[in-house]
GROMACS .gro file of C-alpha atoms in nm:
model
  418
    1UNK     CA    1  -4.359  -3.627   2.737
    2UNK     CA    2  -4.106  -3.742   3.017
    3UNK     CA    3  -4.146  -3.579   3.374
    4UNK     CA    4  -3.794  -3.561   3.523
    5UNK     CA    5  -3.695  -3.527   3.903
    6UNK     CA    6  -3.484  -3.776   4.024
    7UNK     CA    7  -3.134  -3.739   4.103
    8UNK     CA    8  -2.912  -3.809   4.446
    9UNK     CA    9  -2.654  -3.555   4.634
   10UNK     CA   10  -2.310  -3.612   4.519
   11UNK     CA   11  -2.346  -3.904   4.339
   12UNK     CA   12  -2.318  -3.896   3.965
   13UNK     CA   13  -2.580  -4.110   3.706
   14UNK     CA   14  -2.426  -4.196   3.446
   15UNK     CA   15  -2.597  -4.055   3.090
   16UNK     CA   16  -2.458  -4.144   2.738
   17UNK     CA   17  -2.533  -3.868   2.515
   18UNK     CA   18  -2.700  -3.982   2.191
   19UNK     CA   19  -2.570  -3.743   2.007
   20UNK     CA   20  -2.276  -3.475   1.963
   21UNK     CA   21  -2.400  -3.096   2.043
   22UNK     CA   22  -2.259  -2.773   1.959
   23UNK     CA   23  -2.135  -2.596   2.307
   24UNK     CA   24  -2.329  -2.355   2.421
   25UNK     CA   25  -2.108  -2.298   2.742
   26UNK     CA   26  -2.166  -1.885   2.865
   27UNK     CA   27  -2.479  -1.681   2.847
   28UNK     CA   28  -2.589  -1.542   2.482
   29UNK     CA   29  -2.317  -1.843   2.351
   30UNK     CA   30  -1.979  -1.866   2.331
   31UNK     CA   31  -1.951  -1.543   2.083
   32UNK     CA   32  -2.159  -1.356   2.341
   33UNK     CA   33  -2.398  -1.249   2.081
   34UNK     CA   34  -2.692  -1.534   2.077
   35UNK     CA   35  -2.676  -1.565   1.754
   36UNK     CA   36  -2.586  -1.866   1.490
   37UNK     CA   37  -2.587  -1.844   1.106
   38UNK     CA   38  -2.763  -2.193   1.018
   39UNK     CA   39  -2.964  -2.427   1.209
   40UNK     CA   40  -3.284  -2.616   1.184
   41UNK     CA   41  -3.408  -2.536   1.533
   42UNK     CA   42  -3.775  -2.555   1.516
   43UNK     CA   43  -3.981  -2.283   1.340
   44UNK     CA   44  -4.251  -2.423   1.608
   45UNK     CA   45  -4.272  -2.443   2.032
   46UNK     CA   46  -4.593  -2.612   2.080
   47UNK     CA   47  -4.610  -2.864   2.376
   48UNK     CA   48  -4.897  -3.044   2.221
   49UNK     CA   49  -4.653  -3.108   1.883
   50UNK     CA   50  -4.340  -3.082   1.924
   51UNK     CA   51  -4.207  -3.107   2.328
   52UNK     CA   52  -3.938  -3.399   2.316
   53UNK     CA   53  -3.931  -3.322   2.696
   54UNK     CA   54  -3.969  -3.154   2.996
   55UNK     CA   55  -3.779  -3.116   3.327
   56UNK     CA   56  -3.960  -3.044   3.646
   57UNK     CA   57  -3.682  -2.823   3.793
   58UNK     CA   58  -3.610  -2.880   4.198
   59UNK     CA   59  -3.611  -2.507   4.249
   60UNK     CA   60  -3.724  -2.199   4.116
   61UNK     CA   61  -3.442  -1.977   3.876
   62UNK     CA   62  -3.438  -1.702   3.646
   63UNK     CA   63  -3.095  -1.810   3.471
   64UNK     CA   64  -3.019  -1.940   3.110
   65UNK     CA   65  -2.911  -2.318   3.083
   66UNK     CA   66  -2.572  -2.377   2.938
   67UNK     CA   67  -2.410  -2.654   2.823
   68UNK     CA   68  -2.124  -2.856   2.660
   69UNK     CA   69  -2.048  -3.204   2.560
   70UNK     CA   70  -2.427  -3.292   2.565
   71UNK     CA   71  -2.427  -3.216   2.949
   72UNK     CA   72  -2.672  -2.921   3.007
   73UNK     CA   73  -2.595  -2.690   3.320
   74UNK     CA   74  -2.897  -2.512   3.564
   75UNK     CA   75  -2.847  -2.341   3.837
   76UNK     CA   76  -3.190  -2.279   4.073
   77UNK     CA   77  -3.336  -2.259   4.462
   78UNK     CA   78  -3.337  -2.592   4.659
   79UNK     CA   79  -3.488  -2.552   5.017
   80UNK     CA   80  -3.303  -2.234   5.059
   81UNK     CA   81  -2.976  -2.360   4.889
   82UNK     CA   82  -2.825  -2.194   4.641
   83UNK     CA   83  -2.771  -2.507   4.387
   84UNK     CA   84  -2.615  -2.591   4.045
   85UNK     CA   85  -2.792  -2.893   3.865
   86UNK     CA   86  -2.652  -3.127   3.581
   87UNK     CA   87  -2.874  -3.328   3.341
   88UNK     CA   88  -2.778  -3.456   3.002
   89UNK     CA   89  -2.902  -3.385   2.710
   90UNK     CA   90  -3.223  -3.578   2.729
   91UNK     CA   91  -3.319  -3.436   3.022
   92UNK     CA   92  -3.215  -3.717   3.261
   93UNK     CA   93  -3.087  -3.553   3.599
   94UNK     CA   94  -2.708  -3.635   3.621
   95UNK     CA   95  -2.670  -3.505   3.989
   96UNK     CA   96  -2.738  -3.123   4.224
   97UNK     CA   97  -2.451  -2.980   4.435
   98UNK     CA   98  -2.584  -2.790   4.701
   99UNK     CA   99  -2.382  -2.451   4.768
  100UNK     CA  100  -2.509  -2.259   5.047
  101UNK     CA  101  -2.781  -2.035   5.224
  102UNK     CA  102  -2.942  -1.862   4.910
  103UNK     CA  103  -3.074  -1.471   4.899
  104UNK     CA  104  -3.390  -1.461   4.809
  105UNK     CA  105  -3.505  -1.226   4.502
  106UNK     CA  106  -3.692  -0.838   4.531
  107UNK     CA  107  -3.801  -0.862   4.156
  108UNK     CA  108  -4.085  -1.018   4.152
  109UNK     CA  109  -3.959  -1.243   3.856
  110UNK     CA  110  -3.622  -1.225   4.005
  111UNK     CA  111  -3.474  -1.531   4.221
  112UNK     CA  112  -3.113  -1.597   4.429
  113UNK     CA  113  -3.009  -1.748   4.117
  114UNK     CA  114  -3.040  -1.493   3.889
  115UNK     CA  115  -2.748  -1.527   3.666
  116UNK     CA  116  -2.577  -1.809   3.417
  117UNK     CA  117  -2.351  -2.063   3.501
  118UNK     CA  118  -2.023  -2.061   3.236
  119UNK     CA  119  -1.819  -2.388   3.215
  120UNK     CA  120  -1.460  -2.419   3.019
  121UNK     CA  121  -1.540  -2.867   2.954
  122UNK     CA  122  -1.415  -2.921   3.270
  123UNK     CA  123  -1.565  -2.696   3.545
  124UNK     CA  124  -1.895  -2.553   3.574
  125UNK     CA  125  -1.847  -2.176   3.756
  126UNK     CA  126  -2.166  -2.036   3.939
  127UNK     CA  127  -2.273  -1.687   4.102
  128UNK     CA  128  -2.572  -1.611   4.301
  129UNK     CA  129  -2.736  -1.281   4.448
  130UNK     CA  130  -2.574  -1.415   4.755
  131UNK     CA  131  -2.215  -1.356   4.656
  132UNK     CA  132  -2.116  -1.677   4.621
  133UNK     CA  133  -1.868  -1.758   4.373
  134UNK     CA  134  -1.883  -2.188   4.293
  135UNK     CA  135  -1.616  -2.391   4.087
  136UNK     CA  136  -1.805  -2.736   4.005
  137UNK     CA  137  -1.669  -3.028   3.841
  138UNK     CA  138  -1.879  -3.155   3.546
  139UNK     CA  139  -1.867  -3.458   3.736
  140UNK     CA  140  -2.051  -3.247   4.027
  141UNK     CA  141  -1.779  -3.216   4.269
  142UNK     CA  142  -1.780  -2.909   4.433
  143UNK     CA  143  -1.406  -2.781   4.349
  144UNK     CA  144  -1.391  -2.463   4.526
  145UNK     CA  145  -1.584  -2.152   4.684
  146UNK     CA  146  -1.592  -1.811   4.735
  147UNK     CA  147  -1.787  -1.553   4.923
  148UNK     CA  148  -1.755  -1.202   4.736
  149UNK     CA  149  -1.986  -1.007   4.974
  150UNK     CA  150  -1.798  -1.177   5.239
  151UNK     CA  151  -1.472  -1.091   5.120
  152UNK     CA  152  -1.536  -0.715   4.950
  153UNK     CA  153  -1.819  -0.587   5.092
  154UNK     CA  154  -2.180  -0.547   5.051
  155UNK     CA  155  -2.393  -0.591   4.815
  156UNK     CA  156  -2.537  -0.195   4.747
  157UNK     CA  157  -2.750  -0.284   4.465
  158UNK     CA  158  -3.097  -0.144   4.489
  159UNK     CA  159  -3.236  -0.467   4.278
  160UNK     CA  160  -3.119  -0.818   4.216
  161UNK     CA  161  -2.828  -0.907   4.083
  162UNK     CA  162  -2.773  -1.010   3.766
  163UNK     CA  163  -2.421  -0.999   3.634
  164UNK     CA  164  -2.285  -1.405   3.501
  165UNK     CA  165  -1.920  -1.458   3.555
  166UNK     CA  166  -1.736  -1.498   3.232
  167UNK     CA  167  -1.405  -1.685   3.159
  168UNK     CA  168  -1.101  -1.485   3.016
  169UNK     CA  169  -0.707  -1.594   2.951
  170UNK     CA  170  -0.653  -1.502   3.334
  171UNK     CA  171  -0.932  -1.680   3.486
  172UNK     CA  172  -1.309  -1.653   3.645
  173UNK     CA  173  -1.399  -1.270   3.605
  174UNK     CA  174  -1.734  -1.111   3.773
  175UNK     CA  175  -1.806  -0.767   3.764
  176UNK     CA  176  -1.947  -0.613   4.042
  177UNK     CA  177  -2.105  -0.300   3.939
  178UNK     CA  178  -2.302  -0.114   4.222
  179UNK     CA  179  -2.364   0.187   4.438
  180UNK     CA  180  -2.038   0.302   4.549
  181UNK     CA  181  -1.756   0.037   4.572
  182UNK     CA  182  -1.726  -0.101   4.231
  183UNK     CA  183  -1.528  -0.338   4.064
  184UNK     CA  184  -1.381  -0.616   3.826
  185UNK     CA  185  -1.223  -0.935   4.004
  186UNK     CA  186  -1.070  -1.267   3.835
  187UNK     CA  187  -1.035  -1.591   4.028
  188UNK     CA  188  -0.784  -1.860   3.960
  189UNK     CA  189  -0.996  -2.150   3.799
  190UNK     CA  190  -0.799  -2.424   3.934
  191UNK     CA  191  -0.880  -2.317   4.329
  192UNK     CA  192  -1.023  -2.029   4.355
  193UNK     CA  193  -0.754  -1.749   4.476
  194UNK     CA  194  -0.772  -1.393   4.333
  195UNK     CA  195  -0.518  -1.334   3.996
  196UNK     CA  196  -0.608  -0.968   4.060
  197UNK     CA  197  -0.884  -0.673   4.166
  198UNK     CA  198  -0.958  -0.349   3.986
  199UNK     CA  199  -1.127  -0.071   4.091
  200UNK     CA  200  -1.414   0.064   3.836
  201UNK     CA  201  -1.597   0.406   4.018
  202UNK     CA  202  -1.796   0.621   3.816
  203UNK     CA  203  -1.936   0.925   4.021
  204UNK     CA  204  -2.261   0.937   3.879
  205UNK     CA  205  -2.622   1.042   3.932
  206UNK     CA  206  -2.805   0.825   4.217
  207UNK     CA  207  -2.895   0.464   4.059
  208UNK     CA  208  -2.707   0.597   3.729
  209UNK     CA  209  -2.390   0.418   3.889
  210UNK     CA  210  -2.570   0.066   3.917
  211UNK     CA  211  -2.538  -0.194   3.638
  212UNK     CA  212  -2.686  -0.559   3.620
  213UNK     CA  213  -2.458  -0.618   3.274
  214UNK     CA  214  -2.240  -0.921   3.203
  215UNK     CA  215  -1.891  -0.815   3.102
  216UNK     CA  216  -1.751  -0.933   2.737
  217UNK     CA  217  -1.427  -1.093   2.604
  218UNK     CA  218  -1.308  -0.954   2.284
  219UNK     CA  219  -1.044  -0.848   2.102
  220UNK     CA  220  -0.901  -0.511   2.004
  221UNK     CA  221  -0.543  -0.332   1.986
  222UNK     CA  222  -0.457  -0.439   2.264
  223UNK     CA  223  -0.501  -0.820   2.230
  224UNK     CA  224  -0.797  -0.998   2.419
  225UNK     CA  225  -0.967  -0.730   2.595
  226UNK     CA  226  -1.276  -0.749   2.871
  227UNK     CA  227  -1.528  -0.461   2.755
  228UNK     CA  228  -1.739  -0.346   3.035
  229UNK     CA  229  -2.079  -0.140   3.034
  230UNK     CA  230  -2.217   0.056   3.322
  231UNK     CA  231  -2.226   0.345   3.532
  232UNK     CA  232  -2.306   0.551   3.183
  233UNK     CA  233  -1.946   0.424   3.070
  234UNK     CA  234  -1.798   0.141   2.839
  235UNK     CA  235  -1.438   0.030   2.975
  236UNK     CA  236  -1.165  -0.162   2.837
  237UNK     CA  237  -0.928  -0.374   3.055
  238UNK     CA  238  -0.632  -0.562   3.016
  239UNK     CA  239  -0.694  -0.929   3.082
  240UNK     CA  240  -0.411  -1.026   3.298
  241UNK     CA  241  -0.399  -0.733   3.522
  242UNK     CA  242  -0.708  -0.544   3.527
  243UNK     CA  243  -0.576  -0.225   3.392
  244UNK     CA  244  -0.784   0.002   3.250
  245UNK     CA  245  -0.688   0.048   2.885
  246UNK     CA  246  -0.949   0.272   2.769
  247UNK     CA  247  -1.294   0.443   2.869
  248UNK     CA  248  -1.586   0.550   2.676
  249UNK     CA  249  -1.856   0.794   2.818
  250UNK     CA  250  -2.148   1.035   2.653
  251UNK     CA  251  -2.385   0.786   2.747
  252UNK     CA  252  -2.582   0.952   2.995
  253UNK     CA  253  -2.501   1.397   2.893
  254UNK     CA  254  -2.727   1.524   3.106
  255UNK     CA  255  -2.673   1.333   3.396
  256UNK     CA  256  -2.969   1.203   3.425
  257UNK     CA  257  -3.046   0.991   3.761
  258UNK     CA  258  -3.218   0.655   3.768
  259UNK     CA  259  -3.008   0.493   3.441
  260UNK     CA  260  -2.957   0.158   3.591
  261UNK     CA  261  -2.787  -0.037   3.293
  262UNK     CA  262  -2.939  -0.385   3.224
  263UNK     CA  263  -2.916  -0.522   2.886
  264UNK     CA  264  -2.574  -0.583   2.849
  265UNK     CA  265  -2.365  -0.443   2.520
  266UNK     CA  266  -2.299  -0.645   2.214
  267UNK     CA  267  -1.986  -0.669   1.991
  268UNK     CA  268  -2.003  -0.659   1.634
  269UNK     CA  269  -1.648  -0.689   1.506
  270UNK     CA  270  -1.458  -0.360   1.634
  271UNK     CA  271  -1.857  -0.213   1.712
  272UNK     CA  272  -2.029  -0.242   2.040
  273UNK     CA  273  -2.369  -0.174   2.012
  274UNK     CA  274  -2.514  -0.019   2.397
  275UNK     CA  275  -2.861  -0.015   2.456
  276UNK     CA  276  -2.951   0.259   2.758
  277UNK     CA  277  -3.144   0.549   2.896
  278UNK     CA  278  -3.409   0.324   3.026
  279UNK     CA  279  -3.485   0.151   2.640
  280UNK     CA  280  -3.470   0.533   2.486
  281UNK     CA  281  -3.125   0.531   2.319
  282UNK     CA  282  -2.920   0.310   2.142
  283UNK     CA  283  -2.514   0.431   2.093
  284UNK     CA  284  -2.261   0.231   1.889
  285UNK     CA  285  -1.915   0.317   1.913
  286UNK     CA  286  -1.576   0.163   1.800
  287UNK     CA  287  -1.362  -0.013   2.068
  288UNK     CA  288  -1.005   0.037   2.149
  289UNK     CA  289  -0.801   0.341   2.135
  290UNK     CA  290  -0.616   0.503   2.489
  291UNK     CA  291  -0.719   0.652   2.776
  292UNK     CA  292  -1.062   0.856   2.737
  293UNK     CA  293  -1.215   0.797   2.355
  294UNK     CA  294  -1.533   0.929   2.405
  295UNK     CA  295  -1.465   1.220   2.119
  296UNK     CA  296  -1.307   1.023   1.883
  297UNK     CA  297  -1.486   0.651   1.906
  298UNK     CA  298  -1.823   0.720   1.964
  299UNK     CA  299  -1.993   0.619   1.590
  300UNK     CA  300  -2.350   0.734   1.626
  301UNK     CA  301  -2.675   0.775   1.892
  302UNK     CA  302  -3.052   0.718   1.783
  303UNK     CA  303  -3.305   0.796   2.023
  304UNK     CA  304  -3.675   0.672   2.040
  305UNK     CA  305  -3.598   0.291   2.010
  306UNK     CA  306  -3.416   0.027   2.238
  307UNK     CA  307  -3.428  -0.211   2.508
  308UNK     CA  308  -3.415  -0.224   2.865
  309UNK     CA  309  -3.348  -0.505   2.968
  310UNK     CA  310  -3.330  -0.763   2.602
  311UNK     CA  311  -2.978  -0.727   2.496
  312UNK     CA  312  -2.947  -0.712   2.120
  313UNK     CA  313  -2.829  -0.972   1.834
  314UNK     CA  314  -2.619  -0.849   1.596
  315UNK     CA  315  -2.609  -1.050   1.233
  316UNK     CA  316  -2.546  -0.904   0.871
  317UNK     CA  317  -2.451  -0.589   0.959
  318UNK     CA  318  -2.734  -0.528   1.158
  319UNK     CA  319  -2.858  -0.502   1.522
  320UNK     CA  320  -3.230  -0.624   1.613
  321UNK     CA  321  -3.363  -0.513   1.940
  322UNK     CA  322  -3.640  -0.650   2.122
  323UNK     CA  323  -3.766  -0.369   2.364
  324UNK     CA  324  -3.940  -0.479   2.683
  325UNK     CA  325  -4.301  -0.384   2.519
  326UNK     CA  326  -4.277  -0.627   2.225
  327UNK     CA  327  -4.120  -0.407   1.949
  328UNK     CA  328  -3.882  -0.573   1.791
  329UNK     CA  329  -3.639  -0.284   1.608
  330UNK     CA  330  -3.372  -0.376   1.295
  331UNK     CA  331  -3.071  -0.068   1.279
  332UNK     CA  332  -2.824  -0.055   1.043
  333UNK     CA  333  -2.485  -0.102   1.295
  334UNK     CA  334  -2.283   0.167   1.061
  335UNK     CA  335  -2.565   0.423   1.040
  336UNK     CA  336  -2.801   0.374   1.370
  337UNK     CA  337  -3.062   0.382   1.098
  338UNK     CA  338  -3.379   0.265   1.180
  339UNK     CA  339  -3.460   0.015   0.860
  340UNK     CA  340  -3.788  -0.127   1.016
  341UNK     CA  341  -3.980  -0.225   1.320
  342UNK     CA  342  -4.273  -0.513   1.384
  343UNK     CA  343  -4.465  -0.476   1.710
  344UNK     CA  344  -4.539  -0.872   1.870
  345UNK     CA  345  -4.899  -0.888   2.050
  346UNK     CA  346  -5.025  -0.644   2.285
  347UNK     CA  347  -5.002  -0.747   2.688
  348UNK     CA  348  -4.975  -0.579   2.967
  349UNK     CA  349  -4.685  -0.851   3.059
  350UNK     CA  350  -4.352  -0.763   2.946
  351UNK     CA  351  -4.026  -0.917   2.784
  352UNK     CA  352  -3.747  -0.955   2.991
  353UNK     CA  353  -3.553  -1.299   2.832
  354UNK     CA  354  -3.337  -1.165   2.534
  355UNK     CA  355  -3.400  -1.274   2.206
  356UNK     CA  356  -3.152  -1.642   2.034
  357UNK     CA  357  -3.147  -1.551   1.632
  358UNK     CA  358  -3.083  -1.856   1.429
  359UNK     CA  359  -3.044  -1.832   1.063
  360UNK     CA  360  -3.382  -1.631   0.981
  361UNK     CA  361  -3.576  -1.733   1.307
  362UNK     CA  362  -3.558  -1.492   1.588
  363UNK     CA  363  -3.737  -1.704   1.948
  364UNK     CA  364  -3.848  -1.414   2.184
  365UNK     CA  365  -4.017  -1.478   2.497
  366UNK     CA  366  -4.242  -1.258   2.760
  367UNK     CA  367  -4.267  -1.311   3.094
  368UNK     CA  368  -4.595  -1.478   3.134
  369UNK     CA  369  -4.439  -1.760   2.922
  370UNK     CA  370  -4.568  -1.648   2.596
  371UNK     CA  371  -4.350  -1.713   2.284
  372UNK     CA  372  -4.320  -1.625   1.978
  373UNK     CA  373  -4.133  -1.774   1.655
  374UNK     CA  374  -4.041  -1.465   1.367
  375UNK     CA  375  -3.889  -1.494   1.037
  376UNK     CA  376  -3.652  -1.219   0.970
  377UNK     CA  377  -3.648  -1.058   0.626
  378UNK     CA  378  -3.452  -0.761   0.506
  379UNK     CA  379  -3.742  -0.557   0.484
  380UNK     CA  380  -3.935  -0.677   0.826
  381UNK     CA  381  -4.049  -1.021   1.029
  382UNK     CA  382  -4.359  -1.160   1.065
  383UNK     CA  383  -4.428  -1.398   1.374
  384UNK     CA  384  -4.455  -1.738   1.217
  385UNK     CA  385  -4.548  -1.912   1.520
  386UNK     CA  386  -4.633  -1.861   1.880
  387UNK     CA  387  -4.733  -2.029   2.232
  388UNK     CA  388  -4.804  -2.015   2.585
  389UNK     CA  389  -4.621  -2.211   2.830
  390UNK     CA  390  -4.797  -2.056   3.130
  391UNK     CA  391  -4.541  -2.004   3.320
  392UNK     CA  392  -4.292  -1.695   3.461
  393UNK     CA  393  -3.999  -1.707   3.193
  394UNK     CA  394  -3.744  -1.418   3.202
  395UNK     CA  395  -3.438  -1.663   3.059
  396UNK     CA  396  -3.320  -1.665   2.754
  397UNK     CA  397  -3.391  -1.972   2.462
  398UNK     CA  398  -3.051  -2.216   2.390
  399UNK     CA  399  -2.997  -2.387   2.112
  400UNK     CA  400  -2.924  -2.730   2.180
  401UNK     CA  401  -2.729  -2.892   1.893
  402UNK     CA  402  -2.859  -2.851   1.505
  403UNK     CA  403  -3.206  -2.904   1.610
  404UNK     CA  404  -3.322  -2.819   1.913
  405UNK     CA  405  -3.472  -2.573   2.130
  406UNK     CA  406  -3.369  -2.552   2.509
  407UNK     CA  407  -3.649  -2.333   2.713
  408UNK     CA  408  -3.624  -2.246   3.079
  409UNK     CA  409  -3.894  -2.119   3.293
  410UNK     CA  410  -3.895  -2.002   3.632
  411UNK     CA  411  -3.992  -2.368   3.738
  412UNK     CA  412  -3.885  -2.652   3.461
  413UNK     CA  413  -3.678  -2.685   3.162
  414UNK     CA  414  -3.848  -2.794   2.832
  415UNK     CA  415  -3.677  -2.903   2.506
  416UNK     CA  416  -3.850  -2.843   2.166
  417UNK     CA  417  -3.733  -3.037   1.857
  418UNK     CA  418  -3.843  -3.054   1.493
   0.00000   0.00000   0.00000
């Protein structure tokens, strides 16, 4: 096992990949849905057997790795920086580019980098609790920079932000989703200048208008489309101006307060599939149509299972959800049926990284570093494999090529082949 933490400030070492990797280049994947048909990622994480290596990280984080081209991307807390760090795909440390004063976390799991870098090959764009907005070269030149909170206003989120920018045809989009003054902006890629702004206010119940989701790029009717969940409401929006193209409420009838949205919705074909009242409901409903389709696109609601914070993986027609207490649900996606549930083991810790599927092998991981390996039969899954890494984990597992398993804790990055 190889204990990694050199590197230098703005000075690239050069790393020859050994081998060619599928991109994994945006949180949950490049189909947004962290999910891949065949693999032969490892039906086993045990550091004793199979750890190729691990990374002592320079800083602490809470956001998934991406990568592309066999260069993995972390972003992470370095004396009170805000910092994105390169290393290739053996774990070497390529370079760090420093960004600016971080803001510190109010989770207790939670850090200033909270959410997941998204590159397009080239650049590598990062976001941080702090506002800050980073274009990096994959060379680690720092490209560009922008201050949102600076620039828009305050940050009126009661917790800590968790949102990852996303790339559409126009640009760099974040969604800022928040008490009062919400909305969707897209940067330029090439240097940073705003292609356009939208408003997205939802007057709703105190904390119901807050949302820690990560927007989605899909397409419907009207071409590619950005689908948006929070504030008790799924929006549509053109991707070149913003425009709202359609909205989708009934998520929240009885205005109830305190419905915070954070596992983010996931597209199955023309379905999204929204986990929300607080891991008590899941809703599917068809996306597109004009204007206000609540009555006419909304497919089906089924109450008593869900997910809080997990967001769900969608394969075959159906949607497993890991809730945040270690019950991991199957639904039918054109029913809402229920067609089984498996409960992981008992702890008072919970499960906040959202679940990678991979063939038949769902990875899910609780906090206190605890994993577990399932297979995934029609009928059920049974936990094939699990192990303790002893250590805060609340990011989600990334396949790294055919065959192996990228893991990031609050504190290193390990790599599990098989």
């Amino acid at each position: 096992m190889r204990q990694q933490t050199r590197g230098c400030f703005g000075t690239l070492l050069l790393a020859v990949p050994l081998a060619v990797h599928a991109d994994w280049p945006a949180w949950r994947g490049p189909d947004s849905n962290a999910y891949i048909a065949e693999s032969s990622l490892p039906a086993q994480i045990d550091p004793q057997a199979n750890l190729l290596w691990k990374v002592d990280l320079p800083g602490p984080g809470a956001s998934t790795p991406i990568h592309t081209a066999g260069a993995i991307y972390v972003t992470c807390e370095i004396d009170g920086q805000d910092a994105l760090v390169g290393y290739d795909s053996q774990g070497d440390e390529r370079w760090r580019c420093l960004l600016g004063p971080t803001r510190s976390g109010r989770h207790r799991n939670a850090t200033g980098a909270n959410p997941s870098a998204v590159t397009d090959g080239a650049t590598v764009f990062a976001y941080f609790k702090s506002g800050r907005l980073a274009a990096v070269s994959t060379e680690g030149e720092r490209l560009w920079q922008r201050e949102l909170q600076d620039d828009f206003g305050a940050d009126t989120l009661w917790w800590d932000l968790g949102t990852s920018p996303i790339l559409t045809p126009a640009g760099v989009l974040i969604a800022v989703l928040q008490a009062g003054d919400s909305y969707l902006v897209t940067f330029d890629p090439a240097d940073g200048s705003v292609v356009w702004k939208q408003q997205r206010v939802f007057e709703r119940p105190e904390e119901s208008d807050q949302a820690y989701t990560t927007p989605i790029l899909t397409t419907t009717e009207h071409g590619p489309t950005i689908v948006v969940w929070g504030a008790d409401h799924v929006t549509g929006h053109d991707t070149e101006t913003g425009a709202e193209l359609f909205r989708c409420g009934g998520f929240n009838p009885s205005d109830t307060p305190m419905w915070r949205a954070i596992a983010s919705a996931t597209v199955a074909g023309d379905k999204l599939i929204v986990p929300y009242g607080r891991a008590d409901f899941v809703g599917a409903m068809r996306l597109g149509g004009v204007a206000d389709t609540t009555a006419e696109q909304r497919l089906w609601t089924t109450q008593g299972v869900g997910s809080d914070v997990p967001c769900a993986v969608i394969a075959g027609g159906r949607a497993y959800l890991l809730g945040d207490k270690g019950v991991v649900a199957c639904l039918d996606i054109e029913t809402g049926d229920e067609l089984w549930r498996t409960k992981l083991p008992r702890s008072k810790n919970k499960y906040f990284a959202s679940p990678l599927l991979a063939g038949t092998l769902m990875y899910c991981f609780r906090e206190d570093g605890a994993g577990f390996v399932l297979r995934v039969a029609d009928d059920g899954a049974e936990v094939i494999d699990e192990c303790d890494l002893g250590e805060t984990l609340v990011a989600s597992p990334v396949p790294l090529g055919d065959d192996r398993l990228l893991v990031r804790t609050r504190e290193a990055l390990y790599c599990f082949g098989g």
